[in-house]
XYZ file of N, CA and C in Angstrom:
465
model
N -42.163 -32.373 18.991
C -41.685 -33.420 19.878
C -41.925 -34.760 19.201
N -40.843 -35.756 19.246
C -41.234 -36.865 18.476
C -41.711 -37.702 19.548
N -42.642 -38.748 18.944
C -43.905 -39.374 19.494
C -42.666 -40.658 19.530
N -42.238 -40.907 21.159
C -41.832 -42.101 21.582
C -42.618 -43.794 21.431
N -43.365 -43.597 20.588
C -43.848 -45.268 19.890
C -43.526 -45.208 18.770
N -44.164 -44.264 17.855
C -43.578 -44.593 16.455
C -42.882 -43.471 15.594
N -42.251 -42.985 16.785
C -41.597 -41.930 16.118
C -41.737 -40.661 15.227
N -43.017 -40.526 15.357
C -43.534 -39.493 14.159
C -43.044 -37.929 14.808
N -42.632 -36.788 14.325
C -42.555 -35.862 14.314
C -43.201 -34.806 14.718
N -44.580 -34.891 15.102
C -45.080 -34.041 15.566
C -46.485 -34.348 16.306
N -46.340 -33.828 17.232
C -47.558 -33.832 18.542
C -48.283 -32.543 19.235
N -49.261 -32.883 19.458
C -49.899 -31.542 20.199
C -50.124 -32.030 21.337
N -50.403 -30.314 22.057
C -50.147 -30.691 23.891
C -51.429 -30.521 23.937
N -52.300 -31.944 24.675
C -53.523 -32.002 25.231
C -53.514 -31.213 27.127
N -52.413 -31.122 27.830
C -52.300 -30.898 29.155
C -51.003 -29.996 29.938
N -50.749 -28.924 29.966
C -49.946 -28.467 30.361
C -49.954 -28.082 32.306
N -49.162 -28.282 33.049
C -49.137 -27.608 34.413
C -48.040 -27.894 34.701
N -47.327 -26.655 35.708
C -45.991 -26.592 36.483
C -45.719 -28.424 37.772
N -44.346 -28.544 37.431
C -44.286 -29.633 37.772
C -42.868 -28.900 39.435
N -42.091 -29.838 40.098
C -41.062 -29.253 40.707
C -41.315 -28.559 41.339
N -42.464 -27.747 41.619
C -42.276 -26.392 42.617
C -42.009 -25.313 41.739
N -42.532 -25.380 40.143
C -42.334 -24.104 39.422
C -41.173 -24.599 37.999
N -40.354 -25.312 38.693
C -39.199 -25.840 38.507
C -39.378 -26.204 36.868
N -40.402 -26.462 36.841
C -40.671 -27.163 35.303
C -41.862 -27.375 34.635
N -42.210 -27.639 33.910
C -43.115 -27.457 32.994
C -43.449 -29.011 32.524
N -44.824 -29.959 33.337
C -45.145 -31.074 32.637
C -46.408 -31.004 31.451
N -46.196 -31.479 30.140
C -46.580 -31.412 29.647
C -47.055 -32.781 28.709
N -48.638 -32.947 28.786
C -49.434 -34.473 28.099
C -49.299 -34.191 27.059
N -48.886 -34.633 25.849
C -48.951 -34.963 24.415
C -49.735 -35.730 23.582
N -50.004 -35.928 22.801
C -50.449 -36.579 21.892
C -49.933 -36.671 20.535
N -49.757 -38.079 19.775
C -49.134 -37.906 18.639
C -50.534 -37.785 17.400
N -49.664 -37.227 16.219
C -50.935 -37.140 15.542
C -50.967 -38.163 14.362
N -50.437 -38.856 14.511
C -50.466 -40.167 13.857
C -50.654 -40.726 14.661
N -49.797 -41.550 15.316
C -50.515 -42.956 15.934
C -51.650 -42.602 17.255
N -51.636 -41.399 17.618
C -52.657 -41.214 18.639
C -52.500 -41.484 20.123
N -51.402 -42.233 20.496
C -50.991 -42.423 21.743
C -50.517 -41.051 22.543
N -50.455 -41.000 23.830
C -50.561 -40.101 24.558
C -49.125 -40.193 25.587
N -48.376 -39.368 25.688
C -46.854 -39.621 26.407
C -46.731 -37.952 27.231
N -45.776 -38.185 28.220
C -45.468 -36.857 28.953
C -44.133 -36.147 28.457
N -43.984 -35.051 28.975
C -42.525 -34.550 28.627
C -42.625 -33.704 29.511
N -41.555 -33.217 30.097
C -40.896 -32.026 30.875
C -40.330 -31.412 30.167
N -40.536 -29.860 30.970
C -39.724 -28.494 30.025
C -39.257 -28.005 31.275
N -37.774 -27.920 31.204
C -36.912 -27.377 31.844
C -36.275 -25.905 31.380
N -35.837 -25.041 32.435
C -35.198 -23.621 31.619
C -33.451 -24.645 32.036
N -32.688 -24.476 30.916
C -31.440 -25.129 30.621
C -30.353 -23.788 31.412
N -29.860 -24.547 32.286
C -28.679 -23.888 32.961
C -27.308 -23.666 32.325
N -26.960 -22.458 32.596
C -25.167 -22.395 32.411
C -24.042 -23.223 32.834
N -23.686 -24.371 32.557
C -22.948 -24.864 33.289
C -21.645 -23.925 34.055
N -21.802 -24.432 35.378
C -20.817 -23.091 35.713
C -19.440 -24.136 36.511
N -18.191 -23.202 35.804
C -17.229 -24.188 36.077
C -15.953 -23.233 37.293
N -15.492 -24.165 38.403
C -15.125 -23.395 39.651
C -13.381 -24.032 39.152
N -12.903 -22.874 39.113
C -11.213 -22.603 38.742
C -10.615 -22.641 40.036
N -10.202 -23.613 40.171
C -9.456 -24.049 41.425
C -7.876 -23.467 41.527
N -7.649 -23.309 43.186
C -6.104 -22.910 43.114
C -4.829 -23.255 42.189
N -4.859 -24.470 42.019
C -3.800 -24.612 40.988
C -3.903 -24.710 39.548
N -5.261 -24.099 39.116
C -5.880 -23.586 37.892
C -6.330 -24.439 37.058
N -6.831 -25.926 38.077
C -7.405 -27.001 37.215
C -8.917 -26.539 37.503
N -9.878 -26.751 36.647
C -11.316 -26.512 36.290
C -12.239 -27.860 36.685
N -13.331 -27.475 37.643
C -13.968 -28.418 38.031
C -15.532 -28.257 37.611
N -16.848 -29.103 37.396
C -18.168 -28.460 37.555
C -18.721 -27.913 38.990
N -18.863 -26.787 39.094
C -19.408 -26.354 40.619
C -20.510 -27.526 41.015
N -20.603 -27.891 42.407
C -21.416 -28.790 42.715
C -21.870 -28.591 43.951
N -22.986 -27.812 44.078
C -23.998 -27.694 44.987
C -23.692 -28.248 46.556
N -23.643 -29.707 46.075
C -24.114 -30.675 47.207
C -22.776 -30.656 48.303
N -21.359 -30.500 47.434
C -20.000 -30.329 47.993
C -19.825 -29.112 48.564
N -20.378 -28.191 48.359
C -20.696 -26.808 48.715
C -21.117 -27.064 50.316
N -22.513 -27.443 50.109
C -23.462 -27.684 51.442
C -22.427 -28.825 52.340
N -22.068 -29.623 51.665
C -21.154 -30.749 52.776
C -20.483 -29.839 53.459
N -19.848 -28.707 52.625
C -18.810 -28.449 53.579
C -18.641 -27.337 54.514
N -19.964 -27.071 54.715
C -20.911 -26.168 55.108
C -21.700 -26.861 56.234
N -22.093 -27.938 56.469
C -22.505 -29.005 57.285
C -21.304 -29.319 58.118
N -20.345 -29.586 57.411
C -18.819 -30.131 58.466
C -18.952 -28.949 59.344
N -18.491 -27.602 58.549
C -18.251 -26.535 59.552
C -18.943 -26.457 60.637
N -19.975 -26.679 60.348
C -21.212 -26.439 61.431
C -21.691 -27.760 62.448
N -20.710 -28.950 62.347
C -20.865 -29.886 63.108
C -20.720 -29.310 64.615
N -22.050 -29.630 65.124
C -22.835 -29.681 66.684
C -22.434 -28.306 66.945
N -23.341 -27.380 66.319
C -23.413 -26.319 66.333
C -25.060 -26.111 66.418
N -25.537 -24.702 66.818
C -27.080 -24.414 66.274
C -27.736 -24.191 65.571
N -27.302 -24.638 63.743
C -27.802 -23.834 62.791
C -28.463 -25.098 62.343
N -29.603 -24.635 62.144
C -30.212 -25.686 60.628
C -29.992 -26.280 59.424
N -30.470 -27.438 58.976
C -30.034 -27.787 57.846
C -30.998 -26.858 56.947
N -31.759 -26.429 57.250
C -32.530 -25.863 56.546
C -31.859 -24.359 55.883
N -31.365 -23.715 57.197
C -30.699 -22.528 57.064
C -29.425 -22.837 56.014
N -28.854 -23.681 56.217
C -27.647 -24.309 55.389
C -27.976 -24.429 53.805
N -28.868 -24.972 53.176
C -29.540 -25.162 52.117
C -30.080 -24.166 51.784
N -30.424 -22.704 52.269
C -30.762 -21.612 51.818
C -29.942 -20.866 51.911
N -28.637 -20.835 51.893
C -27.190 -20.405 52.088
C -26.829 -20.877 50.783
N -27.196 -22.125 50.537
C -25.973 -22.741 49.568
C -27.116 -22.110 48.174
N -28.062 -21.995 48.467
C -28.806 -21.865 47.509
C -28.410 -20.507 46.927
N -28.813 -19.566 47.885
C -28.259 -18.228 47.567
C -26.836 -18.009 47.133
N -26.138 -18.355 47.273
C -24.864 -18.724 46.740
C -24.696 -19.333 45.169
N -25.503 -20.480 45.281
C -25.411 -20.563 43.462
C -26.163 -19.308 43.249
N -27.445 -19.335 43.869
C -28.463 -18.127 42.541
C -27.133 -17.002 42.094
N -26.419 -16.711 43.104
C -25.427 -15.189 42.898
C -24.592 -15.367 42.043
N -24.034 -17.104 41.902
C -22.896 -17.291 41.042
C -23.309 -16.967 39.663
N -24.836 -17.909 39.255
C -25.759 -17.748 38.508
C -25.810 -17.039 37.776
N -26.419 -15.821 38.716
C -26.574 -13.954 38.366
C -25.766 -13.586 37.646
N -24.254 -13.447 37.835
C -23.051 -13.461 37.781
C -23.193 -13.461 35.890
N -23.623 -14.352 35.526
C -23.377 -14.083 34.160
C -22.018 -14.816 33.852
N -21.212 -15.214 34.514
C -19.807 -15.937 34.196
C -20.131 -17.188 34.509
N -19.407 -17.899 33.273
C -19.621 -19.363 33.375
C -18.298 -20.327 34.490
N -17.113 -19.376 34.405
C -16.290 -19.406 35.121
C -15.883 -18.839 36.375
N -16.062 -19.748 37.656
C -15.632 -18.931 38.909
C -14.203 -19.170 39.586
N -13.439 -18.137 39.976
C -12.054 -18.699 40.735
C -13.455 -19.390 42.289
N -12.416 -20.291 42.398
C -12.631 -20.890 43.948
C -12.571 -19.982 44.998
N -11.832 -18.796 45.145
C -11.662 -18.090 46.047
C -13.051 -17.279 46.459
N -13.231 -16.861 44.912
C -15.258 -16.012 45.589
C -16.046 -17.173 45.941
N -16.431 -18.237 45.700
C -16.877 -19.430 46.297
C -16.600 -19.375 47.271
N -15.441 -19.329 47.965
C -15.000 -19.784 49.512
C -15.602 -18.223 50.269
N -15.327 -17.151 49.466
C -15.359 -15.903 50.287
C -17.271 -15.625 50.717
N -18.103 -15.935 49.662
C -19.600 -16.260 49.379
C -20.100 -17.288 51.372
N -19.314 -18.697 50.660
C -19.537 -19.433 51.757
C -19.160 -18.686 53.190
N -18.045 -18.135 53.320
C -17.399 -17.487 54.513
C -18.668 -16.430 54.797
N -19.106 -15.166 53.841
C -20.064 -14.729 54.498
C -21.445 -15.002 55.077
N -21.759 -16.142 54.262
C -22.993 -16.948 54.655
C -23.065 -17.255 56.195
N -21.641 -17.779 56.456
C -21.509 -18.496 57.794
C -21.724 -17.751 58.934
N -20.480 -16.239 58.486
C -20.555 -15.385 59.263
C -21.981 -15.025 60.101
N -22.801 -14.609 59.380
C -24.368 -13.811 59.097
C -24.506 -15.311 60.434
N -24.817 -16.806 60.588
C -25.725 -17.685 60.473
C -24.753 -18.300 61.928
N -23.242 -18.345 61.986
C -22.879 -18.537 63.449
C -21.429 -18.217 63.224
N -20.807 -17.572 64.040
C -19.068 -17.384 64.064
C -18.214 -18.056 64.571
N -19.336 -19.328 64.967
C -17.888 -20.321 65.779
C -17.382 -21.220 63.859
N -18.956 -21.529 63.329
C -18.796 -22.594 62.200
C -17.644 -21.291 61.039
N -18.178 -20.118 61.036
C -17.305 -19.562 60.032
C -16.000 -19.586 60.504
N -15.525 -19.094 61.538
C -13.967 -19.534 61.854
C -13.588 -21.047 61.407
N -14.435 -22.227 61.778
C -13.826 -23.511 61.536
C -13.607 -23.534 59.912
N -14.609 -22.816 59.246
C -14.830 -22.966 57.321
C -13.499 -22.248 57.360
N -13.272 -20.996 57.523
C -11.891 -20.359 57.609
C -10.353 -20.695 57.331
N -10.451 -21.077 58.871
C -9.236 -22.289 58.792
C -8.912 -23.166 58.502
N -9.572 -23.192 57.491
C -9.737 -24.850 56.281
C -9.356 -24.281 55.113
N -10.162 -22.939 54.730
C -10.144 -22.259 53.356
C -8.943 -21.459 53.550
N -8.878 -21.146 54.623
C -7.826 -19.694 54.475
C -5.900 -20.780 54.823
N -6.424 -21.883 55.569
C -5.390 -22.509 55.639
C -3.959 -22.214 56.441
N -5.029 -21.560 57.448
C -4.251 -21.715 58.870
C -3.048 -22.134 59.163
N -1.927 -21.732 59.021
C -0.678 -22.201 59.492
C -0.152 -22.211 60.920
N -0.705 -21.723 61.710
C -0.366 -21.399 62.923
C -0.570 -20.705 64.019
N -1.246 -20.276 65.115
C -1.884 -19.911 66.177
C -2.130 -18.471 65.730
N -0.797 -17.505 65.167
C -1.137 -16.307 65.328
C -1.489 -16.333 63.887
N -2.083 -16.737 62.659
C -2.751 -16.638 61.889
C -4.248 -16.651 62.857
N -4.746 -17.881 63.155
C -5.945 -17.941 63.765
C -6.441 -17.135 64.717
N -5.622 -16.562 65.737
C -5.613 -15.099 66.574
C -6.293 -13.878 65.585
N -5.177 -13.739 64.333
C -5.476 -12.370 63.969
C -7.294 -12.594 63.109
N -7.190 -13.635 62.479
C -8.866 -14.051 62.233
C -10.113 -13.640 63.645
N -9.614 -14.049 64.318
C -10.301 -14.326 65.868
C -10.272 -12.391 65.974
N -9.313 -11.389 66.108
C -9.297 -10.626 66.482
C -10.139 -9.544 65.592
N -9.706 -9.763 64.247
C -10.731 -9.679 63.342
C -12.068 -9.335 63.185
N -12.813 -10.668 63.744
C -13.806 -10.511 63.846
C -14.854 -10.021 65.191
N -13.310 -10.428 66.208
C -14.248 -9.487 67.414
C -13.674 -7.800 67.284
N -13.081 -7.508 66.413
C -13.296 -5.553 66.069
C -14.522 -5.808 65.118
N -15.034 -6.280 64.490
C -16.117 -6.240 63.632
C -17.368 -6.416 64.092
N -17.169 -7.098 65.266
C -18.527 -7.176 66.748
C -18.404 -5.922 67.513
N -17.525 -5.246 67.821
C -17.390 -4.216 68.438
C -17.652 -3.112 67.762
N -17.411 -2.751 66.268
C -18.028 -1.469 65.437
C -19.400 -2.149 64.723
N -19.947 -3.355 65.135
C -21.646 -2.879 65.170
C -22.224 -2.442 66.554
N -21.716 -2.943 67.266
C -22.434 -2.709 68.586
C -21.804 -0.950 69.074
């Protein structure tokens, strides 16, 4: 690691402990020339993962747009933000997993759709008819009907 005063090339770690919640690795230095003492973080480096949109333009997946739209759905509804953020979370970890750096938008939307399902069925119908793009009453019926045969063969 080069020593941010005078640039020298090499330092030893006087202090290591987890920083983030695990997340990372802070680590005290020391240079061995000039002797001054500086921090650094060690991060594990992510896949950038890129979401292939319907008309086959390529975007960076982004977490936070994920959860927004996951929050809309669920406007004045009973779910938590908390529950929401461990949805979206599980959702990257899977994309993650995945091993592909490239996702169509559609498993994204289908991911989010089951999240919702599981967490309330009024907000997954509203995510639905946004994603699935609802044209007209008896589209939204056969969704609606859908899912109450899918309430009826658990119960």
């Amino acid at each position: 690691m080069k020593c941010p005063y005078c640039g020298y090339d090499d330092s030893k770690v006087v202090d290591s402990r987890p920083a983030d919640e695990g997340g990372s690795i802070r680590r005290r230095r020391e240079c061995l020339s000039c002797g001054k003492r500086f921090t650094t973080y060690e991060t594990v480096e992510q896949i950038p993962l890129m979401v292939i949109k319907r008309d086959g333009t390529r975007q960076s997946f982004d977490k936070q747009k994920l959860l927004r739209g996951m929050i809309r759905a669920c406007y004045k509804r009973q779910v938590s933000t908390e529950a929401l953020e461990q949805a979206s979370n599980s959702i990257e970890q899977e994309l993650r997993n995945s091993m592909r750096r490239e996702i169509p938008a559609e498993q994204v939307g289908e991911l989010v759709m089951d999240r919702l399902k599981a967490l309330d069925e009024v907000s997954y119908v509203r995510f639905a008819s946004v994603y699935r793009q609802f044209k007209d009453i008896t589209t939204f019926r056969d969704e609606l009907n859908k899912l109450l045969s899918e309430k009826l063969a658990e119960n």
